[in-house]
């Protein structure tokens, strides 16, 4: 039986469902909790969204999210200007930063190429990336797009841009994940891990 | 390695973590998605929260969330005034309404008694419930609080109020859940299901 909620609650539930990973049931639970005993938290969230929308903008160099003209990474003189890592979102950038391994700069695309959905090079900022490729001192581009059809298409497009400029291209290694049980790894990944095998150290 | 994000993004992530079921990683994913390619959705959510906080209030009869003086259920003349179902939150009310089985009225507490957390009868609205118990025509109270220590304590408190007024008290049946495999049911539940066994129809 469908229960009719008041219009404002229904509207809030529909809005919350737009959050990644939130379905109808979670959105309902969130909305009722916020309006029931958590009104202060609800007001905080609305305020935080408003403030972030006002203050946060893309970094003028790499398109990462920041509050100044350039982001903290681009403003960091100690980083290596010879390496540029191309990712599809600010979340991918942060995920790579968390490793602590990469000390170069980034370029953040606004998603991945997807001709089926009508998403072309201009929609994801590839023209800006092309300009960036002409900056002096750039020696290596690391293609860190998703391991999907769209990720591969985007990587292929960037590879052509880089090859025109004779910049070295690398991509993330594929293989067995840390802690992964061999029986649970899919055969394509395992195939990549086999052909990319390394001397046992 | 900990990556420092801009203050507005950090604030948004901390706020989103207050949503039920949202941890640090999900909050980060939500915040970056909202500020990256989903700015319109972000504005929608902030607006929906603001509008709901402004419009939604507790029903003056049952404390359910609504936008008028009384909620749709309390305003429904066709419902049975002899039965009152006591729940701990608007979500519990909706969950029971979804069954389509209950046609009486509700009383929505603001949570459950929890002396350990300093939550007493006045904090959850038991004084209002006591007044409600004196309304004419009331014949049965259904105790539909959680099957937890707090739920049992709250039910016990309400039972005493009802017994002083000689109102009939019932509670939800406990037993094996629909589709439940016997091997997966805990022994206390199975014990309740056994002692509450019914003729096979």
Short mmCIF file of C-alpha atoms in Angstrom, two decimals, chain A residues 108-195:
data_model
loop_
_atom_site.label_atom_id
_atom_site.label_comp_id
_atom_site.label_asym_id
_atom_site.label_seq_id
_atom_site.Cartn_x
_atom_site.Cartn_y
_atom_site.Cartn_z
CA UNK A 108 40.72 16.74 -14.05
CA UNK A 109 38.29 16.01 -16.89
CA UNK A 110 34.56 16.48 -16.39
CA UNK A 111 33.80 12.81 -16.91
CA UNK A 112 34.61 10.43 -19.77
CA UNK A 113 33.85 10.37 -23.49
CA UNK A 114 30.60 8.57 -24.22
CA UNK A 115 29.35 8.98 -27.80
CA UNK A 116 26.24 6.90 -26.96
CA UNK A 117 25.20 9.51 -24.39
CA UNK A 118 26.24 12.36 -26.69
CA UNK A 119 29.24 13.27 -24.52
CA UNK A 120 32.06 14.49 -26.77
CA UNK A 121 35.54 15.99 -26.25
CA UNK A 122 34.29 19.54 -25.58
CA UNK A 123 31.84 18.36 -22.89
CA UNK A 124 34.60 16.93 -20.70
CA UNK A 125 37.22 19.65 -21.19
CA UNK A 126 39.61 17.93 -23.62
CA UNK A 127 40.27 21.25 -25.40
CA UNK A 128 41.63 22.68 -22.14
CA UNK A 129 43.76 19.58 -21.67
CA UNK A 130 45.19 20.02 -25.17
CA UNK A 131 46.32 23.56 -24.27
CA UNK A 132 47.88 22.21 -21.10
CA UNK A 133 49.89 19.69 -23.10
CA UNK A 134 51.81 22.58 -24.67
CA UNK A 135 53.12 23.83 -21.31
CA UNK A 136 56.95 23.62 -21.09
CA UNK A 137 58.71 20.86 -19.16
CA UNK A 138 56.01 18.24 -19.60
CA UNK A 139 57.58 14.85 -20.18
CA UNK A 140 55.03 12.18 -19.21
CA UNK A 141 51.25 11.85 -19.25
CA UNK A 142 49.72 9.21 -16.99
CA UNK A 143 46.35 8.07 -18.25
CA UNK A 144 44.39 7.26 -15.09
CA UNK A 145 40.88 6.93 -16.52
CA UNK A 146 38.53 4.12 -15.50
CA UNK A 147 39.08 0.61 -16.82
CA UNK A 148 35.82 0.81 -18.82
CA UNK A 149 34.83 1.31 -22.46
CA UNK A 150 34.41 5.05 -21.82
CA UNK A 151 37.72 5.22 -19.94
CA UNK A 152 39.51 3.45 -22.78
CA UNK A 153 37.93 5.74 -25.42
CA UNK A 154 38.99 8.81 -23.47
CA UNK A 155 42.51 7.46 -22.98
CA UNK A 156 42.75 6.75 -26.71
CA UNK A 157 41.72 10.32 -27.54
CA UNK A 158 44.30 11.79 -25.14
CA UNK A 159 46.96 9.41 -26.47
CA UNK A 160 46.54 10.89 -29.95
CA UNK A 161 46.93 14.42 -28.58
CA UNK A 162 50.10 13.40 -26.75
CA UNK A 163 51.59 11.51 -29.68
CA UNK A 164 51.30 14.62 -31.86
CA UNK A 165 53.56 16.32 -29.30
CA UNK A 166 55.89 13.35 -28.69
CA UNK A 167 55.06 13.28 -24.97
CA UNK A 168 55.67 9.95 -23.22
CA UNK A 169 52.44 8.12 -22.33
CA UNK A 170 51.91 5.71 -19.43
CA UNK A 171 48.87 4.09 -17.89
CA UNK A 172 48.09 2.39 -14.55
CA UNK A 173 49.27 -1.21 -14.21
CA UNK A 174 46.53 -3.83 -14.31
CA UNK A 175 46.74 -6.95 -12.20
CA UNK A 176 45.64 -8.82 -9.12
CA UNK A 177 44.42 -6.45 -6.37
CA UNK A 178 46.19 -6.41 -2.97
CA UNK A 179 44.64 -9.07 -0.73
CA UNK A 180 42.81 -10.51 -3.75
CA UNK A 181 42.18 -14.25 -3.84
CA UNK A 182 43.19 -15.69 -7.18
CA UNK A 183 39.97 -17.68 -7.50
CA UNK A 184 37.94 -14.48 -7.21
CA UNK A 185 39.83 -12.49 -9.86
CA UNK A 186 38.17 -12.30 -13.30
CA UNK A 187 40.05 -13.91 -16.19
CA UNK A 188 40.72 -10.69 -18.12
CA UNK A 189 42.40 -9.09 -15.11
CA UNK A 190 44.32 -12.31 -14.45
CA UNK A 191 45.39 -12.37 -18.10
CA UNK A 192 46.76 -8.83 -17.75
CA UNK A 193 48.52 -9.83 -14.52
CA UNK A 194 50.13 -12.81 -16.27
CA UNK A 195 51.34 -10.98 -19.36
#
